[in-house]
Amino acid sequence: MSANPAGLQQQQPTPSTTAGQSAQDQLAEQLDSILVAANHIPNILPHERVFPIQVGSELFKLSGASLSSDAPSYFSQYFRCQLKRAEEAGEDPGSAIRTLYIDRDPDTFRDISLHLQGYHVQPRDSTHFVRLFADAQFYHLPKLMSQLYEESICTTVGGVQFRIPRNVFSGPGNSPNFFTLGYAAFFSSPGDLFPGLEREGLLRPPSIVPPAVDGRSPDVFAELLHLLRGYPVHIRDEDHRAALLRDCRYFNFKGLEQRLIPHAVSFNMARARHEMVLRLRDLLKSGISVQLEPTPADPLAGWVHYARPYVDTDRSYELIVEIGEEATRLRFDAEPSAAGGSLWPADAGGGGVAARAEFFGDTRRRVTKLFEVPARELRQQRRRHPGGTPGGGGTAGPGSTALSEDMVKVVLDADTSVILDGKPWTWMASSSSSSAAAAAAGEDDAPWLAPEPFTSRKRRRVDEPTGPEEWIVRTGQWRVKIQGARSGKSAVECCLVAVKLDAFGSQRARNAQRPFLDG
């Protein structure tokens, strides 16, 4: 057997390709790389001599060039010792070489022998991969171990085999993930497959279970791989999106998850800015920021912006946060506020209705976390007692931050779209002449009245156009405004400006919209 064919496996040629490089030039570079590799086989064993290795019931005969091509190894060390003893004893090396017996799988070794002879061996599936890797470690073949360490990840998801190129996970936020961490646990480095085991005296490597993920849908995983490769996937419905997001979180594809979460990006020409609508439960602290936009009337004014981590790397959008699940209660005051005049006129901006919002359950916790980021950015957290919780020690609410009371200030203005009890609703300014004059002049102190409350003294007519004093918001979209505060814990505060609301003011209205189970 000649030395050159056995040495072809030294390295896989990776010719550098430029835009103007011809196929002929690329082929010439590839052949040069092969020749260089063939001429760099170390002289660990005589290249022309044949060495017998019996694996299980099958005998293999490999040249010294093949065994030297991936060395030092178990084979090269074994036969070098035989040749050295023969040389010291003055024996003929040909008759001194004994067959090496190994009690392992001959089919796996057949692929290893192909690798030693210069062929590229690619794992066929996860079982084949772990067998190749275990035996490559056991025989201590450094080049094969390094090649397999960089190979595609072979795994089984829901009983279906997948080969995943590692560059699929190269996108921001998609690595480390379930697979890279799992393989790192098995194959922490090319030279350490069996941590804690002494290689000396080890008769055989331990059994390794091929990587597999049971209980997950192979169809959903195939779609995730399609997305990771940069191809679009049609989202059929919300159940389909939920399945994709659920497995994104399971496999820890954080960047892909941010691309899949429901959102809407648009340019608001009236406000001359880009906006993003996002659900409250999908917000991450790392994406929240504050853009200050001072005005003569309010030098501390600003708006909360958002950029999806790993996705929106070059810009942020004005945030419109969507809060649903009937977890918001709006309360309107009919009486003027002693601290701030009539219904916080600065909040209403001379053109809206002011109210207070109370949140419940998990929504309360999430709103609190949303307010914590502006508080930290504006360095207001240091001005309050740390770790405070409202209500004598329950779950922390918005009032535990420096930018809000526990009941969050809310503004409904002329641009707010409201569906109340299934019908459109609009606010109305005070009809008093002083209020109208102030509104016409654009004065900040124009008193805007909340909807007329229910009272026990007067029975409200069904067709009366005024609304109740308390709304339950089925779903709401809000901008988060930073503004100067006339009273409170600090000089600035968070205020929610309503964009779109679907609310009801009575149980009767809610019951009227309740569907029957049979449709």
Short mmCIF file of C-alpha atoms in Angstrom, two decimals:
data_model
loop_
_atom_site.label_atom_id
_atom_site.label_comp_id
_atom_site.label_asym_id
_atom_site.label_seq_id
_atom_site.Cartn_x
_atom_site.Cartn_y
_atom_site.Cartn_z
CA MET A 1 0.00 0.00 0.00
CA SER A 2 1.50 3.36 -0.98
CA ALA A 3 1.90 6.19 1.49
CA ASN A 4 0.05 8.86 -0.46
CA PRO A 5 -3.44 7.28 -0.57
CA ALA A 6 -3.31 6.54 3.13
CA GLY A 7 -2.52 10.13 3.98
CA LEU A 8 -5.36 11.83 2.13
CA GLN A 9 -7.38 12.19 5.31
CA GLN A 10 -4.92 14.51 7.02
CA GLN A 11 -7.20 17.50 6.55
CA GLN A 12 -10.31 18.33 4.62
CA PRO A 13 -9.38 20.94 2.03
CA THR A 14 -11.07 24.26 2.61
CA PRO A 15 -10.09 26.44 -0.33
CA SER A 16 -10.73 30.12 0.10
CA THR A 17 -13.13 31.31 -2.55
CA THR A 18 -13.28 34.84 -3.86
CA ALA A 19 -15.87 36.36 -6.12
CA GLY A 20 -13.64 36.30 -9.19
CA GLN A 21 -12.03 32.90 -8.58
CA SER A 22 -12.67 30.32 -11.29
CA ALA A 23 -13.63 26.69 -10.65
CA GLN A 24 -10.27 25.67 -12.15
CA ASP A 25 -8.38 27.77 -9.60
CA GLN A 26 -10.43 26.32 -6.77
CA LEU A 27 -9.71 22.77 -7.94
CA ALA A 28 -5.99 23.53 -8.19
CA GLU A 29 -5.98 24.86 -4.60
CA GLN A 30 -7.84 21.77 -3.42
CA LEU A 31 -5.32 19.43 -5.09
CA ASP A 32 -2.45 21.41 -3.58
CA SER A 33 -4.00 21.02 -0.14
CA ILE A 34 -4.36 17.27 -0.65
CA LEU A 35 -0.73 16.92 -1.74
CA VAL A 36 0.47 18.97 1.21
CA ALA A 37 -1.58 16.77 3.55
CA ALA A 38 -0.26 13.58 1.96
CA ASN A 39 3.34 14.70 2.39
CA HIS A 40 2.87 15.48 6.08
CA ILE A 41 2.16 11.99 7.45
CA PRO A 42 4.53 11.59 10.41
CA ASN A 43 6.96 8.65 10.37
CA ILE A 44 5.61 7.03 13.52
CA LEU A 45 5.35 3.59 11.89
CA PRO A 46 7.01 2.42 8.64
CA HIS A 47 4.60 3.62 5.96
CA GLU A 48 5.02 0.58 3.71
CA ARG A 49 4.57 -2.10 6.36
CA VAL A 50 1.14 -3.71 6.98
CA PHE A 51 -0.17 -4.21 10.51
CA PRO A 52 -2.96 -6.69 11.39
CA ILE A 53 -5.83 -5.69 13.70
CA GLN A 54 -8.68 -8.07 14.51
CA VAL A 55 -11.84 -6.37 15.76
CA GLY A 56 -14.48 -8.84 16.90
CA SER A 57 -14.65 -11.53 14.23
CA GLU A 58 -13.18 -9.44 11.39
CA LEU A 59 -9.50 -8.99 10.50
CA PHE A 60 -8.28 -5.62 9.21
CA LYS A 61 -4.86 -4.96 7.68
CA LEU A 62 -3.77 -1.35 7.66
CA SER A 63 -0.55 0.24 6.44
CA GLY A 64 1.82 2.08 8.70
CA ALA A 65 0.96 5.23 6.76
CA SER A 66 -2.72 4.82 7.61
CA LEU A 67 -2.03 4.18 11.30
CA SER A 68 0.44 7.09 11.42
CA SER A 69 -1.99 9.49 9.78
CA ASP A 70 -4.02 9.88 12.99
CA ALA A 71 -1.48 9.40 15.74
CA PRO A 72 -0.29 9.02 18.41
CA SER A 73 -3.02 6.46 19.00
CA TYR A 74 -3.65 3.15 20.70
CA PHE A 75 -2.64 1.36 17.46
CA SER A 76 0.55 3.31 16.80
CA GLN A 77 1.73 2.90 20.38
CA TYR A 78 1.00 -0.84 20.37
CA PHE A 79 2.90 -1.59 17.17
CA ARG A 80 5.76 0.79 17.97
CA CYS A 81 6.37 -1.15 21.16
CA GLN A 82 6.47 -4.41 19.18
CA LEU A 83 8.94 -2.98 16.66
CA LYS A 84 11.10 -1.55 19.43
CA ARG A 85 11.24 -4.90 21.28
CA ALA A 86 12.12 -6.70 18.02
CA GLU A 87 14.86 -4.18 17.32
CA GLU A 88 16.31 -4.54 20.83
CA ALA A 89 16.19 -8.36 20.57
CA GLY A 90 17.67 -8.38 17.06
CA GLU A 91 14.59 -10.08 15.59
CA ASP A 92 13.07 -9.64 12.15
CA PRO A 93 10.37 -6.94 12.49
CA GLY A 94 8.14 -8.77 10.00
CA SER A 95 7.96 -11.90 12.13
CA ALA A 96 7.85 -9.96 15.40
CA ILE A 97 4.60 -8.15 14.65
CA ARG A 98 1.64 -9.82 16.33
CA THR A 99 -2.05 -9.33 15.56
CA LEU A 100 -3.81 -6.82 17.81
CA TYR A 101 -7.12 -8.27 19.11
CA ILE A 102 -9.87 -5.86 20.12
CA ASP A 103 -13.30 -6.95 21.36
CA ARG A 104 -15.35 -4.17 19.74
CA ASP A 105 -17.91 -3.75 16.96
CA PRO A 106 -16.30 -4.49 13.54
CA ASP A 107 -18.90 -2.41 11.68
CA THR A 108 -17.91 0.72 13.60
CA PHE A 109 -14.24 -0.06 13.12
CA ARG A 110 -14.80 -0.43 9.38
CA ASP A 111 -15.72 3.25 9.29
CA ILE A 112 -12.71 4.10 11.44
CA SER A 113 -10.43 2.21 9.04
CA LEU A 114 -11.90 4.23 6.17
CA HIS A 115 -11.02 7.39 8.10
CA LEU A 116 -7.46 6.15 8.57
CA GLN A 117 -7.23 5.41 4.84
CA GLY A 118 -8.13 8.99 3.98
CA TYR A 119 -11.90 8.96 3.49
CA HIS A 120 -14.29 11.39 5.13
CA VAL A 121 -16.60 9.49 7.48
CA GLN A 122 -19.87 11.19 8.31
CA PRO A 123 -22.16 9.91 11.08
CA ARG A 124 -25.39 8.51 9.69
CA ASP A 125 -27.51 8.95 12.82
CA SER A 126 -27.23 9.53 16.55
CA THR A 127 -26.40 5.87 17.34
CA HIS A 128 -23.66 5.80 14.72
CA PHE A 129 -22.33 9.12 16.03
CA VAL A 130 -21.92 8.03 19.66
CA ARG A 131 -20.35 4.72 18.62
CA LEU A 132 -17.83 6.47 16.39
CA PHE A 133 -17.06 9.04 19.04
CA ALA A 134 -16.74 6.50 21.85
CA ASP A 135 -14.37 4.28 19.83
CA ALA A 136 -12.40 7.27 18.54
CA GLN A 137 -11.85 8.25 22.17
CA PHE A 138 -11.08 4.69 23.22
CA TYR A 139 -8.50 4.26 20.45
CA HIS A 140 -7.30 7.82 21.06
CA LEU A 141 -7.57 9.07 17.46
CA PRO A 142 -7.13 12.85 17.86
CA LYS A 143 -8.03 13.88 14.29
CA LEU A 144 -11.20 11.80 14.18
CA MET A 145 -12.23 13.12 17.60
CA SER A 146 -11.71 16.69 16.44
CA GLN A 147 -13.66 16.06 13.23
CA LEU A 148 -16.60 14.51 15.10
CA TYR A 149 -16.55 17.31 17.64
CA GLU A 150 -17.23 19.76 14.77
CA GLU A 151 -19.72 17.48 12.98
CA SER A 152 -23.43 18.11 12.68
CA ILE A 153 -25.44 17.28 15.79
CA CYS A 154 -27.25 13.98 15.37
CA THR A 155 -30.30 13.50 17.55
CA THR A 156 -33.75 11.97 17.66
CA VAL A 157 -36.83 14.11 18.35
CA GLY A 158 -40.12 12.28 18.81
CA GLY A 159 -38.68 9.14 17.22
CA VAL A 160 -37.45 10.94 14.07
CA GLN A 161 -33.74 11.29 13.27
CA PHE A 162 -32.31 14.78 12.64
CA ARG A 163 -28.86 15.92 11.53
CA ILE A 164 -28.40 19.54 12.57
CA PRO A 165 -25.43 21.54 11.22
CA ARG A 166 -23.92 23.54 14.03
CA ASN A 167 -24.03 26.77 12.02
CA VAL A 168 -27.84 26.59 12.22
CA PHE A 169 -27.45 27.82 15.81
CA SER A 170 -25.19 30.72 14.83
CA GLY A 171 -27.96 33.34 15.06
CA PRO A 172 -27.97 35.68 18.08
CA GLY A 173 -29.63 34.15 21.13
CA ASN A 174 -29.96 30.61 19.73
CA SER A 175 -26.86 29.19 21.40
CA PRO A 176 -26.20 27.77 23.94
CA ASN A 177 -29.31 25.65 23.65
CA PHE A 178 -30.67 22.23 24.58
CA PHE A 179 -28.50 20.44 22.03
CA THR A 180 -25.20 22.28 22.38
CA LEU A 181 -25.43 22.03 26.17
CA GLY A 182 -26.41 18.36 25.95
CA TYR A 183 -23.51 17.54 23.67
CA ALA A 184 -21.18 19.55 25.88
CA ALA A 185 -22.22 17.34 28.79
CA PHE A 186 -21.34 14.21 26.81
CA PHE A 187 -18.36 15.58 24.87
CA SER A 188 -17.02 18.43 26.94
CA SER A 189 -13.84 18.57 24.87
CA PRO A 190 -12.29 16.53 22.05
CA GLY A 191 -9.92 14.87 24.54
CA ASP A 192 -12.24 14.14 27.45
CA LEU A 193 -15.11 11.78 26.69
CA PHE A 194 -14.96 9.73 29.88
CA PRO A 195 -14.38 12.22 32.70
CA GLY A 196 -13.42 10.57 35.96
CA LEU A 197 -12.29 7.29 34.34
CA GLU A 198 -8.67 6.20 34.16
CA ARG A 199 -7.74 5.32 30.60
CA GLU A 200 -5.06 2.89 31.83
CA GLY A 201 -6.58 -0.54 32.28
CA LEU A 202 -9.93 0.50 30.78
CA LEU A 203 -11.09 -2.61 28.91
CA ARG A 204 -13.84 -0.83 27.01
CA PRO A 205 -15.56 2.56 27.02
CA PRO A 206 -18.78 2.93 28.97
CA SER A 207 -22.09 2.62 27.18
CA ILE A 208 -23.45 5.95 25.95
CA VAL A 209 -27.13 6.45 25.20
CA PRO A 210 -27.63 8.32 21.90
CA PRO A 211 -29.06 11.82 22.36
CA ALA A 212 -32.83 11.73 22.05
CA VAL A 213 -35.77 13.98 22.94
CA ASP A 214 -38.96 12.11 23.67
CA GLY A 215 -42.36 13.68 24.05
CA ARG A 216 -41.78 16.54 21.59
CA SER A 217 -43.31 16.86 18.13
CA PRO A 218 -40.89 16.12 15.27
CA ASP A 219 -43.07 18.18 12.92
CA VAL A 220 -42.83 21.27 15.12
CA PHE A 221 -39.09 20.74 15.51
CA ALA A 222 -38.67 20.47 11.73
CA GLU A 223 -40.44 23.83 11.37
CA LEU A 224 -38.15 25.38 13.99
CA LEU A 225 -35.11 24.15 12.05
CA HIS A 226 -36.64 25.61 8.90
CA LEU A 227 -36.94 28.97 10.65
CA LEU A 228 -33.41 28.76 12.07
CA ARG A 229 -32.09 28.23 8.54
CA GLY A 230 -33.69 31.53 7.54
CA TYR A 231 -36.77 30.27 5.73
CA PRO A 232 -40.25 31.60 6.52
CA VAL A 233 -42.89 29.39 8.08
CA HIS A 234 -46.56 30.22 7.68
CA ILE A 235 -48.20 30.63 11.10
CA ARG A 236 -51.57 28.97 10.58
CA ASP A 237 -53.26 30.14 13.78
CA GLU A 238 -52.55 31.03 17.39
CA ASP A 239 -52.45 27.37 18.43
CA HIS A 240 -49.73 26.78 15.86
CA ARG A 241 -47.78 29.80 17.09
CA ALA A 242 -48.17 28.63 20.70
CA ALA A 243 -46.75 25.20 19.77
CA LEU A 244 -43.74 26.80 18.07
CA LEU A 245 -43.12 29.12 21.02
CA ARG A 246 -43.51 26.28 23.54
CA ASP A 247 -40.79 24.23 21.86
CA CYS A 248 -38.62 27.32 21.32
CA ARG A 249 -38.57 27.77 25.08
CA TYR A 250 -38.01 24.05 25.67
CA PHE A 251 -34.98 23.96 23.37
CA ASN A 252 -33.81 27.41 24.54
CA PHE A 253 -33.91 29.11 21.13
CA LYS A 254 -34.18 32.58 22.64
CA GLY A 255 -33.49 34.53 19.46
CA LEU A 256 -36.04 32.55 17.47
CA GLU A 257 -38.60 32.95 20.25
CA GLN A 258 -38.33 36.74 20.00
CA ARG A 259 -39.01 36.55 16.27
CA LEU A 260 -42.11 34.39 16.84
CA ILE A 261 -43.83 36.23 19.69
CA PRO A 262 -46.96 38.12 18.53
CA HIS A 263 -46.10 41.72 17.76
CA ALA A 264 -47.00 44.52 15.36
CA VAL A 265 -44.53 47.14 14.12
CA SER A 266 -45.79 50.22 12.28
CA PHE A 267 -44.90 53.82 11.57
CA ASN A 268 -47.29 56.33 13.11
CA MET A 269 -47.26 59.31 10.74
CA ALA A 270 -49.29 61.50 13.12
CA ARG A 271 -46.72 60.96 15.89
CA ALA A 272 -43.77 60.66 13.48
CA ARG A 273 -42.31 57.58 15.15
CA HIS A 274 -42.16 53.82 14.88
CA GLU A 275 -44.35 51.85 17.30
CA MET A 276 -44.41 48.26 18.48
CA VAL A 277 -47.43 46.56 20.02
CA LEU A 278 -46.44 43.75 22.35
CA ARG A 279 -48.21 41.73 25.02
CA LEU A 280 -47.26 42.40 28.60
CA ARG A 281 -46.31 38.77 29.22
CA ASP A 282 -43.82 38.85 26.33
CA LEU A 283 -41.83 41.85 27.58
CA LEU A 284 -38.28 41.30 28.79
CA LYS A 285 -36.49 43.76 31.03
CA SER A 286 -33.46 43.82 28.76
CA GLY A 287 -35.52 45.29 25.91
CA ILE A 288 -37.08 48.19 27.84
CA SER A 289 -35.63 51.69 27.64
CA VAL A 290 -36.73 55.30 28.18
CA GLN A 291 -36.57 58.01 25.54
CA LEU A 292 -36.88 61.43 27.16
CA GLU A 293 -38.81 63.99 25.09
CA PRO A 294 -38.99 67.16 27.22
CA THR A 295 -41.54 69.82 26.40
CA PRO A 296 -41.88 73.39 27.69
CA ALA A 297 -44.86 72.28 29.78
CA ASP A 298 -43.08 69.17 31.11
CA PRO A 299 -39.25 69.10 30.97
CA LEU A 300 -39.28 65.57 32.45
CA ALA A 301 -41.56 64.01 29.83
CA GLY A 302 -40.61 60.84 27.98
CA TRP A 303 -41.90 57.53 26.63
CA VAL A 304 -40.99 53.92 27.26
CA HIS A 305 -39.48 52.21 24.21
CA TYR A 306 -38.81 48.57 23.47
CA ALA A 307 -36.39 46.54 21.35
CA ARG A 308 -36.73 42.77 21.14
CA PRO A 309 -33.52 41.20 22.49
CA TYR A 310 -31.38 39.47 19.81
CA VAL A 311 -33.66 40.82 17.04
CA ASP A 312 -33.95 44.61 17.18
CA THR A 313 -30.26 45.31 17.55
CA ASP A 314 -30.14 48.65 15.74
CA ARG A 315 -33.28 50.45 16.91
CA SER A 316 -36.03 50.61 19.51
CA TYR A 317 -39.72 51.35 19.09
CA GLU A 318 -42.20 53.31 21.14
CA LEU A 319 -43.93 50.65 23.19
CA ILE A 320 -47.65 49.99 23.13
CA VAL A 321 -48.20 47.28 25.70
CA GLU A 322 -51.27 45.05 25.46
CA ILE A 323 -52.82 43.84 28.71
CA GLY A 324 -55.69 41.36 28.58
CA GLU A 325 -57.25 38.58 30.63
CA GLU A 326 -59.66 40.97 32.38
CA ALA A 327 -56.93 41.78 34.89
CA THR A 328 -57.34 45.59 34.84
CA ARG A 329 -59.90 47.68 36.72
CA LEU A 330 -60.28 51.39 35.94
CA ARG A 331 -61.67 53.70 38.60
CA PHE A 332 -62.88 57.21 37.80
CA ASP A 333 -63.21 59.99 40.38
CA ALA A 334 -66.20 62.30 40.12
CA GLU A 335 -64.89 64.63 42.80
CA PRO A 336 -61.91 66.96 42.36
CA SER A 337 -58.63 65.81 43.81
CA ALA A 338 -57.42 67.94 46.72
CA ALA A 339 -53.78 67.37 45.82
CA GLY A 340 -53.91 67.99 42.09
CA GLY A 341 -56.98 70.06 41.32
CA SER A 342 -59.67 68.48 39.23
CA LEU A 343 -58.70 64.94 38.26
CA TRP A 344 -54.96 65.53 37.71
CA PRO A 345 -55.29 68.01 34.87
CA ALA A 346 -51.56 67.72 34.10
CA ASP A 347 -52.05 64.00 33.48
CA ALA A 348 -54.97 64.55 31.16
CA GLY A 349 -52.94 67.13 29.29
CA GLY A 350 -55.90 69.44 28.86
CA GLY A 351 -57.61 66.92 26.61
CA GLY A 352 -58.69 63.74 28.33
CA VAL A 353 -60.17 61.82 31.21
CA ALA A 354 -57.95 60.82 34.11
CA ALA A 355 -58.45 57.61 36.04
CA ARG A 356 -56.63 55.06 38.17
CA ALA A 357 -55.83 51.48 37.12
CA GLU A 358 -55.64 48.54 39.48
CA PHE A 359 -54.08 45.28 38.30
CA PHE A 360 -54.60 41.76 39.58
CA GLY A 361 -52.84 38.41 39.64
CA ASP A 362 -49.81 37.86 37.47
CA THR A 363 -50.55 41.07 35.54
CA ARG A 364 -49.90 43.07 38.71
CA ARG A 365 -46.45 41.52 39.05
CA ARG A 366 -45.60 42.11 35.40
CA VAL A 367 -46.68 45.76 35.48
CA THR A 368 -44.47 46.23 38.51
CA LYS A 369 -41.48 44.77 36.64
CA LEU A 370 -42.27 47.02 33.67
CA PHE A 371 -42.15 50.10 35.90
CA GLU A 372 -38.95 49.00 37.61
CA VAL A 373 -36.85 49.55 34.48
CA PRO A 374 -37.70 53.25 33.98
CA ALA A 375 -37.27 53.69 37.71
CA ARG A 376 -33.77 52.26 37.51
CA GLU A 377 -32.86 54.20 34.39
CA LEU A 378 -34.02 57.47 35.92
CA ARG A 379 -32.19 56.67 39.16
CA GLN A 380 -35.27 57.09 41.26
CA GLN A 381 -35.02 53.72 43.00
CA ARG A 382 -32.50 55.14 45.47
CA ARG A 383 -35.00 57.74 46.70
CA ARG A 384 -37.37 55.26 48.25
CA HIS A 385 -37.13 52.62 50.94
CA PRO A 386 -35.79 49.44 49.28
CA GLY A 387 -37.86 46.28 49.33
CA GLY A 388 -41.11 48.00 50.24
CA THR A 389 -44.33 46.12 49.55
CA PRO A 390 -47.77 47.69 49.59
CA GLY A 391 -50.64 46.55 51.69
CA GLY A 392 -48.60 45.40 54.66
CA GLY A 393 -46.62 42.67 52.93
CA GLY A 394 -48.42 41.06 49.95
CA THR A 395 -46.99 40.62 46.48
CA ALA A 396 -45.17 43.75 45.40
CA GLY A 397 -47.23 45.95 43.12
CA PRO A 398 -46.65 49.11 41.05
CA GLY A 399 -46.62 51.11 44.27
CA SER A 400 -43.38 49.37 45.30
CA THR A 401 -41.54 51.32 42.58
CA ALA A 402 -40.54 54.96 42.78
CA LEU A 403 -42.54 55.95 39.69
CA SER A 404 -46.07 54.99 40.67
CA GLU A 405 -48.62 54.63 43.37
CA ASP A 406 -50.25 51.24 43.78
CA MET A 407 -53.15 52.56 41.71
CA VAL A 408 -51.50 53.57 38.42
CA LYS A 409 -52.45 56.89 36.85
CA VAL A 410 -54.27 56.51 33.53
CA VAL A 411 -55.30 58.99 30.84
CA LEU A 412 -58.00 58.52 28.20
CA ASP A 413 -57.75 61.25 25.57
CA ALA A 414 -59.50 62.13 22.34
CA ASP A 415 -57.38 59.60 20.41
CA THR A 416 -58.35 56.68 22.66
CA SER A 417 -60.59 54.11 21.01
CA VAL A 418 -62.99 52.65 23.58
CA ILE A 419 -65.57 49.90 23.26
CA LEU A 420 -67.66 49.94 26.45
CA ASP A 421 -70.26 47.22 26.96
CA GLY A 422 -69.95 46.35 23.30
CA LYS A 423 -70.59 49.91 22.03
CA PRO A 424 -68.28 52.80 21.12
CA TRP A 425 -67.73 55.29 23.92
CA THR A 426 -66.21 58.78 23.86
CA TRP A 427 -65.29 61.11 26.69
CA MET A 428 -66.84 64.56 26.99
CA ALA A 429 -65.26 67.65 28.47
CA SER A 430 -66.90 69.70 31.19
CA SER A 431 -69.68 71.84 29.79
CA SER A 432 -68.96 74.77 32.08
CA SER A 433 -67.94 77.98 30.35
CA SER A 434 -64.75 78.30 32.35
CA SER A 435 -63.68 74.81 31.41
CA ALA A 436 -64.51 75.37 27.74
CA ALA A 437 -62.61 78.63 27.73
CA ALA A 438 -59.62 77.03 29.38
CA ALA A 439 -59.71 74.18 26.90
CA ALA A 440 -59.93 76.60 23.99
CA ALA A 441 -56.96 78.51 25.34
CA GLY A 442 -55.00 75.29 25.80
CA GLU A 443 -54.44 75.86 29.50
CA ASP A 444 -53.04 72.94 31.47
CA ASP A 445 -55.52 73.46 34.29
CA ALA A 446 -58.59 72.76 32.15
CA PRO A 447 -60.74 70.45 34.34
CA TRP A 448 -61.76 67.34 32.40
CA LEU A 449 -64.48 65.29 33.99
CA ALA A 450 -64.58 61.52 34.31
CA PRO A 451 -67.76 59.67 33.35
CA GLU A 452 -70.64 60.28 35.71
CA PRO A 453 -70.69 57.59 38.40
CA PHE A 454 -73.58 55.41 39.43
CA THR A 455 -75.27 56.59 42.61
CA SER A 456 -77.81 54.95 44.86
CA ARG A 457 -79.96 58.15 44.88
CA LYS A 458 -80.74 58.16 41.20
CA ARG A 459 -81.75 55.20 39.08
CA ARG A 460 -79.72 55.40 35.86
CA ARG A 461 -81.62 55.08 32.57
CA VAL A 462 -80.51 52.35 30.21
CA ASP A 463 -79.96 54.83 27.36
CA GLU A 464 -78.11 57.38 29.48
CA PRO A 465 -74.85 58.24 27.61
CA THR A 466 -72.65 58.60 30.66
CA GLY A 467 -70.51 55.68 31.80
CA PRO A 468 -70.07 54.01 35.16
CA GLU A 469 -67.49 54.95 37.75
CA GLU A 470 -65.65 51.62 37.38
CA TRP A 471 -64.66 49.63 34.31
CA ILE A 472 -63.22 46.16 33.95
CA VAL A 473 -60.90 46.20 30.95
CA ARG A 474 -61.16 43.02 28.93
CA THR A 475 -58.18 43.97 26.74
CA GLY A 476 -56.30 47.24 26.63
CA GLN A 477 -53.40 48.77 24.72
CA TRP A 478 -51.38 51.44 26.50
CA ARG A 479 -48.46 53.74 25.93
CA VAL A 480 -46.21 54.15 28.96
CA LYS A 481 -45.44 57.79 29.61
CA ILE A 482 -42.86 59.32 31.93
CA GLN A 483 -43.96 62.71 33.23
CA GLY A 484 -43.31 65.19 35.98
CA ALA A 485 -45.29 64.60 39.16
CA ARG A 486 -46.99 67.30 41.17
CA SER A 487 -47.09 65.07 44.21
CA GLY A 488 -45.88 61.62 45.12
CA LYS A 489 -42.69 59.78 45.94
CA SER A 490 -40.46 61.49 43.38
CA ALA A 491 -40.32 64.24 40.79
CA VAL A 492 -41.31 61.89 37.96
CA GLU A 493 -43.93 59.21 37.59
CA CYS A 494 -45.23 56.59 35.14
CA CYS A 495 -48.61 57.10 33.54
CA LEU A 496 -50.51 54.80 31.17
CA VAL A 497 -52.03 56.55 28.16
CA ALA A 498 -54.88 54.47 26.75
CA VAL A 499 -54.68 53.69 23.03
CA LYS A 500 -57.45 51.14 22.64
CA LEU A 501 -59.77 49.61 25.25
CA ASP A 502 -62.39 46.89 25.27
CA ALA A 503 -64.18 47.20 28.62
CA PHE A 504 -67.46 46.60 30.37
CA GLY A 505 -69.03 48.56 33.18
CA SER A 506 -71.51 46.06 34.57
CA GLN A 507 -71.95 42.37 35.05
CA ARG A 508 -75.00 42.49 32.84
CA ALA A 509 -72.92 43.78 29.93
CA ARG A 510 -70.30 41.14 30.59
CA ASN A 511 -72.89 38.38 30.74
CA ALA A 512 -74.46 39.61 27.51
CA GLN A 513 -71.14 39.00 25.73
CA ARG A 514 -70.59 35.60 27.30
CA PRO A 515 -70.89 32.85 24.65
CA PHE A 516 -72.73 29.58 25.18
CA LEU A 517 -70.53 26.49 25.13
CA ASP A 518 -72.28 25.08 22.08
CA GLY A 519 -71.67 28.30 20.16
#
